[in-house]
XYZ file of C-alpha atoms in Angstrom:
685
model
C -9.346 -41.291 18.968
C -13.082 -41.098 18.645
C -14.605 -42.106 15.340
C -16.832 -39.673 13.503
C -17.791 -40.499 9.949
C -19.285 -38.166 7.396
C -19.401 -37.517 3.681
C -17.070 -35.249 1.774
C -18.842 -32.023 0.889
C -17.738 -31.581 -2.698
C -19.564 -30.409 -5.749
C -18.173 -30.476 -9.272
C -20.416 -28.320 -11.438
C -20.002 -28.063 -15.186
C -21.596 -24.662 -15.618
C -20.839 -21.555 -17.626
C -20.303 -18.969 -14.901
C -19.245 -15.347 -15.213
C -17.350 -14.391 -12.062
C -15.885 -10.929 -11.538
C -12.789 -11.362 -9.393
C -11.504 -8.690 -7.071
C -7.917 -9.041 -8.202
C -6.072 -10.492 -11.147
C -2.614 -12.034 -10.920
C -0.731 -12.872 -14.103
C 2.547 -14.705 -13.870
C 5.181 -14.607 -16.540
C 7.583 -17.383 -17.418
C 10.168 -16.208 -14.913
C 10.182 -16.541 -11.154
C 7.606 -14.303 -9.518
C 8.941 -11.275 -7.636
C 6.929 -11.672 -4.459
C 7.685 -8.161 -3.140
C 6.374 -6.621 -6.368
C 3.384 -8.965 -6.265
C 2.452 -7.731 -2.793
C 3.015 -4.076 -3.639
C 0.869 -4.409 -6.755
C -2.047 -6.249 -5.172
C -2.219 -4.078 -2.052
C -1.407 -0.742 -3.686
C -3.333 2.398 -2.841
C -6.368 2.738 -5.067
C -6.274 -0.980 -5.898
C -9.036 -3.362 -4.812
C -7.234 -5.719 -2.394
C -7.367 -9.514 -2.902
C -9.999 -10.021 -0.184
C -13.660 -9.002 -0.048
C -16.737 -8.658 2.136
C -20.092 -6.943 2.152
C -20.801 -4.021 4.457
C -24.423 -3.121 5.035
C -25.185 -5.312 2.022
C -22.790 -3.513 -0.338
C -19.800 -5.399 -1.867
C -16.457 -4.036 -0.681
C -15.193 -3.589 -4.238
C -17.691 -0.709 -4.558
C -16.214 1.376 -1.759
C -12.946 0.124 -0.262
C -10.684 2.114 -2.613
C -12.430 5.254 -1.336
C -11.722 4.531 2.321
C -8.728 5.954 4.158
C -5.658 3.889 3.230
C -2.441 3.317 5.206
C 0.616 1.129 4.759
C 2.731 0.349 7.841
C 5.854 -1.861 7.967
C 5.820 -4.311 10.899
C 8.484 -6.389 12.577
C 8.393 -9.962 11.279
C 8.677 -12.949 13.605
C 10.522 -14.903 10.917
C 14.016 -14.274 9.582
C 13.643 -13.780 5.856
C 10.050 -12.594 6.158
C 8.821 -9.072 5.478
C 5.594 -7.934 7.149
C 3.320 -5.035 6.229
C -0.047 -3.914 7.580
C -2.497 -2.423 5.111
C -5.455 -0.656 6.683
C -8.676 0.587 5.113
C -10.892 2.761 7.335
C -14.472 3.880 6.723
C -14.576 7.625 7.502
C -18.274 7.405 8.463
C -18.575 4.401 10.788
C -14.848 4.137 11.589
C -14.716 0.440 10.774
C -11.065 -0.424 10.296
C -10.108 -3.357 8.074
C -6.472 -4.316 8.624
C -4.674 -6.899 6.521
C -1.347 -8.138 7.889
C 0.697 -9.405 4.955
C 3.907 -11.408 5.361
C 5.967 -12.437 2.361
C 9.025 -14.669 2.043
C 11.357 -13.876 -0.828
C 13.268 -17.142 -0.333
C 10.120 -19.178 -1.115
C 8.138 -16.803 -3.368
C 5.359 -17.043 -0.808
C 2.889 -14.665 0.807
C 0.331 -15.029 3.609
C -2.171 -12.644 5.133
C -4.800 -12.307 7.860
C -7.699 -9.838 7.790
C -8.949 -8.156 10.971
C -12.049 -6.007 11.485
C -12.133 -3.433 14.304
C -14.936 -1.073 15.208
C -13.295 2.191 16.222
C -16.588 4.025 16.292
C -19.027 4.713 19.126
C -21.973 2.739 17.720
C -22.558 -0.751 16.363
C -21.361 -1.167 12.798
C -23.653 -2.228 9.987
C -23.573 -5.940 9.133
C -20.304 -7.455 7.930
C -20.942 -10.559 5.840
C -19.705 -12.768 2.981
C -16.117 -12.338 4.137
C -13.701 -13.825 1.619
C -10.176 -13.604 2.988
C -8.947 -14.540 -0.456
C -10.875 -13.241 -3.452
C -8.511 -13.453 -6.338
C -8.147 -14.620 -9.910
C -5.005 -16.232 -11.279
C -4.368 -15.871 -15.004
C -1.631 -17.986 -16.606
C 0.164 -17.427 -19.937
C -1.022 -20.731 -21.453
C -4.302 -22.620 -21.595
C -4.982 -25.563 -19.302
C -5.695 -25.687 -15.584
C -5.553 -28.520 -13.065
C -5.642 -28.873 -9.310
C -4.674 -31.593 -6.880
C -6.205 -31.762 -3.431
C -6.827 -34.434 -0.805
C -9.510 -36.011 1.309
C -9.392 -35.101 4.949
C -9.567 -37.562 7.821
C -12.667 -39.735 8.175
C -11.030 -42.710 9.922
C -10.943 -44.722 6.704
C -8.543 -46.094 4.116
C -9.419 -43.112 1.900
C -7.994 -40.580 4.389
C -5.702 -38.125 2.545
C -6.282 -39.863 -0.793
C -5.148 -37.543 -3.577
C -7.718 -36.151 -6.009
C -7.098 -34.401 -9.314
C -9.343 -32.026 -11.225
C -8.653 -30.879 -14.802
C -10.753 -27.772 -15.400
C -12.854 -26.883 -18.389
C -14.267 -23.373 -18.666
C -17.078 -23.014 -16.135
C -16.026 -25.970 -13.977
C -16.388 -25.364 -10.264
C -15.044 -27.017 -7.130
C -16.592 -26.028 -3.823
C -15.377 -27.282 -0.470
C -16.211 -27.024 3.201
C -15.319 -29.525 5.937
C -18.765 -29.721 7.655
C -19.035 -29.887 11.429
C -16.487 -27.258 12.482
C -13.192 -29.189 12.331
C -10.925 -27.933 9.579
C -9.800 -31.189 7.921
C -12.544 -33.599 8.870
C -13.432 -34.343 5.256
C -11.222 -32.216 3.040
C -7.642 -31.126 3.646
C -7.377 -27.333 3.159
C -4.259 -27.515 0.982
C -4.518 -27.108 -2.810
C -2.022 -27.188 -5.684
C -3.153 -25.213 -8.743
C -1.160 -25.886 -11.906
C -0.962 -24.543 -15.423
C 0.861 -27.507 -17.046
C 1.713 -25.796 -20.346
C 2.896 -22.680 -18.492
C 5.077 -24.883 -16.241
C 4.031 -22.989 -13.162
C 1.548 -23.088 -10.349
C 0.453 -21.926 -6.935
C 0.023 -23.910 -3.735
C -2.478 -22.391 -1.368
C -3.756 -23.265 2.079
C -6.430 -21.920 4.398
C -5.701 -21.190 8.038
C -8.900 -21.593 10.015
C -9.430 -24.392 12.538
C -13.184 -24.169 12.199
C -15.718 -24.135 9.359
C -14.049 -22.591 6.316
C -15.265 -22.591 2.722
C -13.517 -22.410 -0.645
C -14.551 -22.202 -4.283
C -12.463 -22.523 -7.440
C -13.991 -21.597 -10.804
C -12.380 -21.739 -14.259
C -13.506 -18.445 -15.786
C -11.471 -18.970 -18.977
C -9.129 -21.647 -20.384
C -6.225 -20.110 -18.476
C -7.869 -18.295 -15.551
C -8.971 -19.653 -12.188
C -11.009 -17.653 -9.691
C -10.515 -18.515 -6.021
C -12.538 -17.446 -2.988
C -11.962 -18.627 0.585
C -13.301 -17.557 3.928
C -15.362 -18.433 6.996
C -18.603 -20.172 6.066
C -20.931 -18.454 8.555
C -20.221 -14.832 9.438
C -23.005 -12.248 9.274
C -22.635 -9.845 12.162
C -22.222 -6.308 13.346
C -19.348 -5.282 15.634
C -19.899 -3.515 18.897
C -17.866 -0.377 19.739
C -14.250 -1.333 20.383
C -14.799 -4.915 19.232
C -12.186 -6.560 17.010
C -12.160 -9.921 15.238
C -9.775 -11.813 13.016
C -10.785 -14.141 10.211
C -9.028 -16.967 8.370
C -5.500 -16.690 7.071
C -4.408 -17.702 3.592
C -1.055 -18.492 1.992
C 0.163 -18.661 -1.600
C 3.431 -20.285 -2.644
C 4.330 -19.678 -6.296
C 6.402 -22.207 -8.226
C 7.895 -22.596 -11.701
C 9.004 -26.046 -12.872
C 8.402 -28.835 -15.366
C 7.519 -31.000 -12.342
C 4.640 -30.001 -10.084
C 6.229 -31.955 -7.218
C 8.992 -29.372 -7.186
C 6.160 -27.060 -6.179
C 4.881 -29.255 -3.367
C 8.449 -29.714 -2.111
C 8.943 -25.963 -2.128
C 5.806 -25.669 -0.010
C 7.009 -28.381 2.392
C 10.269 -26.471 2.853
C 8.293 -23.257 3.419
C 6.471 -24.960 6.285
C 9.672 -26.357 7.784
C 11.515 -23.039 7.508
C 8.879 -20.443 8.320
C 5.707 -22.087 9.604
C 6.627 -24.709 12.189
C 7.184 -24.726 15.938
C 10.551 -23.170 16.773
C 12.597 -24.110 19.838
C 15.761 -22.143 20.583
C 15.464 -20.585 17.144
C 15.378 -23.897 15.277
C 12.536 -25.876 13.734
C 11.368 -28.434 16.279
C 11.655 -32.052 15.142
C 9.021 -34.151 16.869
C 10.178 -37.312 18.681
C 9.143 -40.890 18.036
C 7.216 -42.557 20.830
C 6.363 -45.733 22.682
C 3.044 -46.178 24.469
C 2.478 -47.586 27.933
C -0.603 -49.743 27.515
C -2.309 -51.211 24.490
C -5.152 -53.681 24.582
C -5.998 -54.279 28.247
C -8.908 -56.697 28.847
C -12.448 -55.408 28.507
C -14.065 -53.271 29.741
C -10.747 -51.404 30.069
C -10.263 -48.942 27.244
C -7.390 -46.702 26.259
C -5.390 -46.077 29.486
C -8.247 -46.297 31.991
C -6.697 -49.367 33.695
C -3.086 -48.210 33.682
C -1.443 -47.805 37.093
C 1.802 -46.173 38.085
C 3.279 -49.549 38.971
C 2.369 -50.942 35.564
C 3.683 -47.849 33.763
C 7.017 -48.097 35.553
C 7.171 -51.836 34.900
C 6.530 -51.314 31.196
C 9.284 -48.706 31.026
C 11.613 -51.204 32.665
C 10.433 -53.907 30.258
C 11.062 -51.713 27.218
C 14.546 -50.964 28.491
C 15.183 -54.645 29.184
C 14.212 -55.549 25.603
C 16.337 -52.752 24.130
C 13.301 -50.958 22.715
C 13.940 -47.321 22.035
C 11.805 -44.205 22.101
C 12.382 -40.489 22.406
C 9.106 -39.995 24.274
C 6.585 -42.024 26.267
C 2.873 -41.710 25.539
C 0.163 -41.598 28.232
C -3.231 -41.353 26.548
C -6.832 -41.006 27.741
C -8.125 -42.511 30.967
C -5.643 -41.341 33.620
C -8.258 -39.148 35.339
C -10.970 -39.684 37.943
C -13.951 -41.787 36.886
C -12.536 -43.236 33.684
C -12.353 -46.697 35.327
C -15.860 -46.663 36.848
C -16.973 -49.512 34.594
C -19.811 -50.739 36.837
C -21.552 -47.430 36.135
C -20.750 -47.588 32.415
C -18.076 -44.932 32.711
C -14.985 -44.762 30.525
C -12.530 -42.206 29.208
C -15.186 -41.030 26.745
C -17.887 -39.923 29.196
C -15.687 -38.589 31.999
C -13.840 -35.800 30.178
C -13.999 -32.729 32.373
C -12.736 -34.690 35.386
C -9.254 -33.255 35.073
C -7.968 -34.684 38.314
C -5.473 -37.544 38.419
C -6.897 -40.914 39.481
C -4.917 -41.280 42.701
C -6.014 -44.869 43.175
C -3.994 -45.688 40.065
C -1.340 -42.990 40.519
C -1.020 -42.473 44.292
C 1.984 -40.187 43.875
C 0.517 -38.361 40.914
C 1.685 -38.412 37.322
C 4.979 -36.777 38.285
C 6.238 -40.158 39.461
C 5.771 -41.500 35.938
C 7.196 -38.444 34.173
C 10.253 -38.522 36.453
C 10.900 -42.138 35.448
C 10.453 -41.228 31.785
C 12.885 -38.327 32.100
C 15.386 -40.546 33.888
C 15.429 -42.725 30.759
C 16.239 -39.662 28.643
C 12.762 -39.488 27.143
C 10.075 -36.836 26.937
C 6.668 -37.314 28.534
C 3.434 -36.966 26.504
C 0.072 -36.524 28.208
C -3.401 -36.565 26.631
C -6.104 -33.993 27.306
C -9.458 -33.086 25.775
C -10.244 -29.773 27.478
C -12.824 -28.457 25.016
C -15.325 -31.312 25.398
C -16.964 -31.414 28.841
C -19.227 -34.333 29.658
C -22.402 -33.981 31.681
C -21.811 -34.594 35.394
C -18.054 -34.065 35.245
C -16.169 -31.672 37.524
C -15.951 -28.874 34.976
C -19.632 -29.315 34.123
C -20.577 -28.868 37.787
C -18.060 -26.132 38.599
C -18.285 -23.931 35.487
C -21.689 -24.289 33.794
C -21.638 -20.588 32.889
C -18.795 -21.207 30.438
C -20.283 -24.173 28.612
C -21.977 -24.171 25.221
C -24.946 -26.499 24.830
C -26.473 -28.539 22.046
C -29.996 -29.824 22.353
C -30.107 -33.557 23.057
C -26.388 -33.940 23.728
C -24.703 -34.900 26.997
C -21.509 -33.301 25.711
C -20.849 -29.628 26.339
C -18.284 -27.316 24.806
C -15.968 -25.208 26.953
C -16.405 -21.804 25.338
C -12.878 -20.663 24.534
C -14.406 -17.550 23.013
C -15.292 -16.402 26.535
C -12.252 -14.550 27.877
C -12.717 -15.777 31.444
C -13.166 -19.374 30.320
C -10.147 -19.203 28.029
C -7.965 -17.664 30.732
C -9.086 -20.367 33.163
C -8.228 -23.167 30.722
C -4.863 -21.559 29.949
C -3.838 -21.415 33.590
C -5.334 -24.777 34.561
C -3.654 -26.735 31.768
C -0.463 -24.703 32.089
C -0.228 -25.422 35.814
C -0.975 -29.107 35.222
C 1.795 -29.314 32.620
C 4.262 -27.671 34.991
C 3.315 -29.725 38.049
C 3.413 -33.052 36.209
C 6.510 -32.637 34.075
C 4.737 -32.766 30.700
C 6.913 -32.196 27.624
C 4.358 -32.926 24.896
C 0.808 -31.711 25.338
C -1.595 -33.914 23.345
C -4.931 -32.220 22.636
C -7.802 -34.347 21.360
C -11.218 -33.091 20.217
C -13.859 -35.778 19.645
C -16.877 -33.630 18.913
C -18.356 -31.587 16.054
C -18.494 -28.033 17.425
C -20.449 -26.257 14.695
C -23.957 -27.023 16.108
C -22.860 -25.686 19.525
C -21.577 -22.478 17.941
C -24.684 -21.884 15.861
C -27.018 -22.494 18.803
C -25.089 -19.953 20.898
C -25.129 -17.148 18.296
C -27.219 -14.128 19.251
C -29.626 -12.466 16.789
C -27.702 -10.407 14.271
C -24.417 -12.033 15.340
C -24.269 -15.167 13.196
C -20.830 -16.751 13.205
C -19.436 -14.686 16.067
C -19.386 -17.589 18.526
C -17.192 -19.575 16.142
C -14.911 -16.634 15.343
C -14.258 -15.880 18.992
C -13.937 -19.581 19.855
C -11.265 -20.280 17.234
C -9.434 -17.091 18.195
C -9.520 -18.340 21.804
C -8.109 -21.708 20.711
C -5.118 -19.957 19.128
C -4.721 -17.798 22.248
C -4.689 -20.954 24.404
C -2.079 -22.763 22.313
C 0.076 -19.637 21.996
C -0.090 -19.179 25.765
C 1.211 -22.700 26.349
C 3.974 -22.346 23.758
C 5.056 -19.022 25.255
C 4.926 -20.191 28.863
C 6.839 -23.373 28.030
C 9.473 -22.536 25.371
C 10.340 -26.229 24.873
C 6.787 -27.596 24.867
C 5.453 -29.488 21.840
C 1.775 -29.773 20.937
C 0.322 -32.931 19.407
C -2.841 -32.012 17.496
C -5.215 -34.982 17.382
C -8.972 -34.233 17.068
C -10.180 -37.788 16.398
C -6.991 -38.298 14.435
C -6.191 -35.578 11.883
C -9.447 -33.589 11.862
C -7.793 -30.233 12.593
C -4.991 -29.850 10.052
C -4.724 -26.442 8.394
C -2.269 -23.601 7.812
C -2.738 -22.179 11.325
C -2.277 -25.458 13.193
C 0.935 -26.334 11.323
C 2.502 -23.278 12.961
C 1.811 -24.587 16.444
C 1.600 -28.375 16.263
C 1.734 -31.568 14.251
C -0.503 -34.676 14.315
C 1.346 -37.555 15.963
C -1.718 -39.731 15.247
C -2.951 -38.441 11.911
C -5.938 -40.779 11.540
C -8.008 -43.034 13.770
C -7.943 -45.629 10.995
C -4.841 -46.864 12.856
C -7.261 -48.659 15.167
C -8.371 -50.968 12.364
C -4.900 -52.447 11.939
C -4.647 -52.795 8.155
C -1.064 -51.840 7.319
C -1.937 -51.069 3.699
C -4.295 -48.324 4.921
C -1.335 -46.606 6.547
C 0.545 -46.736 3.232
C -2.290 -44.891 1.507
C -2.477 -42.215 4.208
C 1.223 -41.437 4.101
C 1.357 -41.451 0.314
C -1.103 -38.572 0.231
C -0.445 -36.445 3.282
C 3.312 -36.279 2.658
C 2.649 -34.160 -0.421
C 1.862 -31.126 1.718
C 2.889 -31.841 5.317
C 6.488 -32.837 6.110
C 5.922 -33.638 9.802
C 3.203 -36.114 10.742
C 3.032 -39.337 12.731
C 0.955 -42.467 12.936
C 0.701 -45.697 14.851
C 2.175 -48.948 13.598
C -0.185 -50.548 11.105
C -0.672 -53.611 13.290
C 0.251 -53.652 16.998
C 0.301 -57.458 16.914
C 3.054 -57.540 14.300
C 6.622 -56.310 14.492
C 7.480 -57.092 10.867
C 9.128 -54.822 8.319
C 5.985 -54.638 6.181
C 3.977 -53.152 9.058
C 6.790 -50.766 9.948
C 7.270 -49.525 6.390
C 3.541 -49.077 6.029
C 3.610 -46.521 8.855
C 6.831 -44.704 8.028
C 6.744 -40.935 8.510
C 8.838 -38.241 10.148
C 7.775 -39.748 13.469
C 5.947 -42.867 14.604
C 4.140 -44.337 17.585
C 5.373 -47.852 18.399
C 2.187 -49.404 19.743
C 3.408 -52.991 19.953
C 1.965 -55.248 22.615
C 5.141 -56.298 24.375
C 3.469 -58.411 27.068
C 2.529 -61.293 24.775
C 4.245 -64.458 23.598
C 3.061 -63.816 20.035
C 5.710 -61.203 19.392
C 9.487 -61.114 19.026
C 11.425 -58.248 20.577
C 14.416 -58.895 18.310
C 12.242 -58.029 15.317
C 11.034 -54.943 17.174
C 14.655 -53.871 17.575
C 15.238 -54.383 13.855
C 12.207 -52.282 13.013
C 13.353 -49.459 15.256
C 16.817 -49.551 13.732
C 15.361 -49.269 10.243
C 13.059 -46.418 11.281
C 15.979 -44.468 12.726
C 17.874 -44.939 9.466
C 15.111 -43.467 7.286
C 13.141 -40.987 9.430
C 15.159 -37.871 8.525
C 14.401 -38.341 4.832
C 10.724 -37.577 5.452
C 11.708 -33.994 6.256
C 13.300 -33.654 2.821
C 11.845 -33.685 -0.713
C 8.994 -36.098 -1.351
C 7.997 -37.602 -4.705
C 5.069 -39.983 -5.318
C 6.261 -42.438 -7.974
C 3.095 -44.350 -8.867
C 0.743 -41.525 -9.783
C -2.043 -39.671 -8.017
C -5.100 -41.601 -9.192
C -6.849 -44.253 -7.077
C -4.145 -44.166 -4.450
C -6.368 -46.014 -1.979
C -7.173 -48.918 -4.349
C -6.399 -52.456 -3.200
C -5.061 -53.743 -6.524
C -2.215 -51.337 -7.150
C 1.395 -50.647 -6.291
C 2.361 -47.645 -4.191
C 5.910 -46.338 -4.380
C 7.453 -43.073 -3.298
C 10.858 -41.434 -3.029
C 12.335 -39.190 -0.348
C 15.424 -37.275 -1.495
C 17.913 -35.100 0.378
C 19.562 -32.694 -2.093
C 22.238 -31.636 0.420
C 24.096 -34.960 0.195
C 22.319 -36.433 -2.860
C 20.952 -39.408 -0.958
C 17.507 -40.813 -0.370
C 15.163 -43.764 -0.110
C 12.578 -45.505 -2.269
C 9.723 -47.306 -0.480
C 7.298 -49.534 -2.390
C 4.331 -51.801 -1.647
C 2.423 -54.380 -3.641
C -1.178 -54.449 -2.479
C -3.274 -57.498 -1.717
C -5.250 -57.733 -4.958
C -2.436 -56.756 -7.292
C -1.535 -59.287 -10.018
C 1.620 -57.587 -11.278
C 4.897 -58.756 -9.728
C 6.978 -55.843 -11.057
C 6.688 -52.208 -12.054
C 9.015 -49.526 -13.350
C 9.230 -46.168 -11.601
C 10.972 -42.960 -12.580
C 12.993 -41.383 -9.800
C 12.932 -37.615 -9.546
C 15.099 -34.744 -8.403
C 18.361 -36.456 -9.399
C 21.183 -35.147 -11.560
C 21.564 -36.852 -14.940
C 25.352 -37.115 -15.016
C 25.881 -38.384 -11.443
C 26.044 -42.087 -10.574
C 23.966 -43.370 -7.673
C 24.337 -46.602 -5.747
C 20.975 -48.314 -5.169
C 20.965 -50.722 -2.214
C 18.140 -53.146 -1.442
C 17.662 -53.036 2.346
C 16.425 -56.651 2.461
C 19.028 -58.368 0.282
C 21.913 -55.854 0.558
C 22.326 -56.185 -3.215
C 23.573 -53.021 -4.880
C 23.610 -51.613 -8.366
C 24.973 -48.370 -9.749
C 22.904 -46.270 -12.140
C 23.231 -42.762 -13.470
C 20.679 -40.204 -12.509
C 19.468 -40.176 -16.106
C 18.918 -43.944 -16.021
C 17.002 -43.750 -12.743
C 14.842 -40.937 -14.081
C 14.131 -42.975 -17.201
C 13.109 -46.078 -15.285
C 14.043 -48.269 -12.325
C 12.500 -51.707 -11.874
C 10.820 -52.868 -8.663
C 9.866 -56.506 -8.121
C 7.909 -58.328 -5.420
C 6.974 -61.983 -5.866
C 3.858 -61.824 -3.687
C 1.250 -59.244 -2.666
C 1.362 -57.679 0.811
C 5.104 -57.203 0.587
C 7.363 -54.176 0.627
C 10.653 -52.897 -0.731
C 13.093 -50.391 0.700
C 16.005 -49.031 -1.285
C 18.675 -46.677 -0.003
C 20.504 -44.636 -2.610
C 23.383 -42.182 -2.564
C 25.593 -40.386 -5.032
C 28.945 -42.022 -5.806
């Protein structure tokens, strides 16, 4: 929710550059030994794979001379080993600690760098922090990388891009504006095709990160990532963390085996856990869509209407695992005569008792009685001028010249503690099961304006650290709570947020109601993220094409059920089909129609989801509006050559049996007209 458009910040430079990397990693043909990799790269006397400047001097010139320590730590994840490497300046007593966690079951490693001033005076300036400063050298020539657009509320959201490197080629990225995936998704797959191996990497920083990739030779890629703006001293006793980074090594003839390995890494080790198990996010039904103007979002919803809609959904046999109450439930959001709406009343975090005389608990109780969870929307970081929080807590707000929006400064300990308790108490008092956090503002200008002289970037660093503290507080206080990470629809997706949340509404392009847009979004984002959600492609249509366009691990059914134009029997059919396929989106994912021009309007899109445990899966395909080709041939992946598989067309119930080798060689798909879809179920015989 909230549409903010900007241009992807991407430069492709064909230049001959000579980059000296801090660390070199050479993989052989066999599977990488991740424990040895860590021990080698963080060994005593070895320049670690991160860098910074201290008082203007590059860390590679001095860090091996600092006091070194290696300390095993308890890991939060079964199967993960955690070690802290510390480097301490004997003169100023600046301590640089790198917490490294590696997973032998996924050949993966992640780390976070922290700076702590243990001296009695301000440190010299710390700058140019690169949390990853590393060079990967492969046995064979040839380098390529796939990456994706971020969210810009357009058809091109999460469109896959590919770069084949020549020596000297450079890719530089930053999201612009302070939201981590607003224009570029911070997930990258580096491949050496002839070496049949690669590395998937992601950056964990929910602010303004930067990354550069430079081909320094035909088989060597230099990578640097970090926080874009950080040039500051530390006061005595002060400690900061910077961005995290992860590397997942893979060896295969098929690079999608690498992306599937990374997806499983996220599901196993980097997702929300409830009672020791990876949390699977529910599918949802909204309360109110499309009230008459000037109503917007949920600003005209009442308790009586909410309860009536729940009853109506039950009457029509429409299912959901959770009910969705979005923006507008609070005081002032319905003051239309004064040009108020949900947008310019954030900060009024008090229930509108004219609409909900018994509070929101009455609604959540009814939701729970139906066996559902209750989702509630908040936007606590953005505070609008004149709102309650603006009047009550001006000392905690960050300003931007000319803006009527303010930013609640989560980097201020008192402000962060207040938000933690306030939202936590509200969740408890109102029976909230899923906390939906939106963020419809670009925070970077607020951060930069608040920085003090000599402390550039510190407002952002402390703010993002406070955001993680806030989310971790909620997840600790409520062991069964789920967090839905929105931010104008998918503008805050990165390695850190996947640990705590998923996007149930991954792009605001859902508002524009073109089902084929949803197909493009899912085709791309599923490469890296196994759990995401989206709204139905068109709330005025309950047809299979619209449903299949929005398929994901979860979905928001935003049908308008109070209109004669729709058919609840078709809605029931759609829900039945979704329930039959949803689990496959947590398994292996293979794009079948290539990675070029995935958002074009004249192509086919087809993908496969495959569950190795029982050798079953689905194939979903679409023929786009301007396509002139009524059939294509796709090559299924991940199957075993000598096993027979039954392919069943979900629309005709026709079946055919093919060997895995035949399906991998080619399987024909046919649609007589554009704007149609296919769904095949398959299973081993």
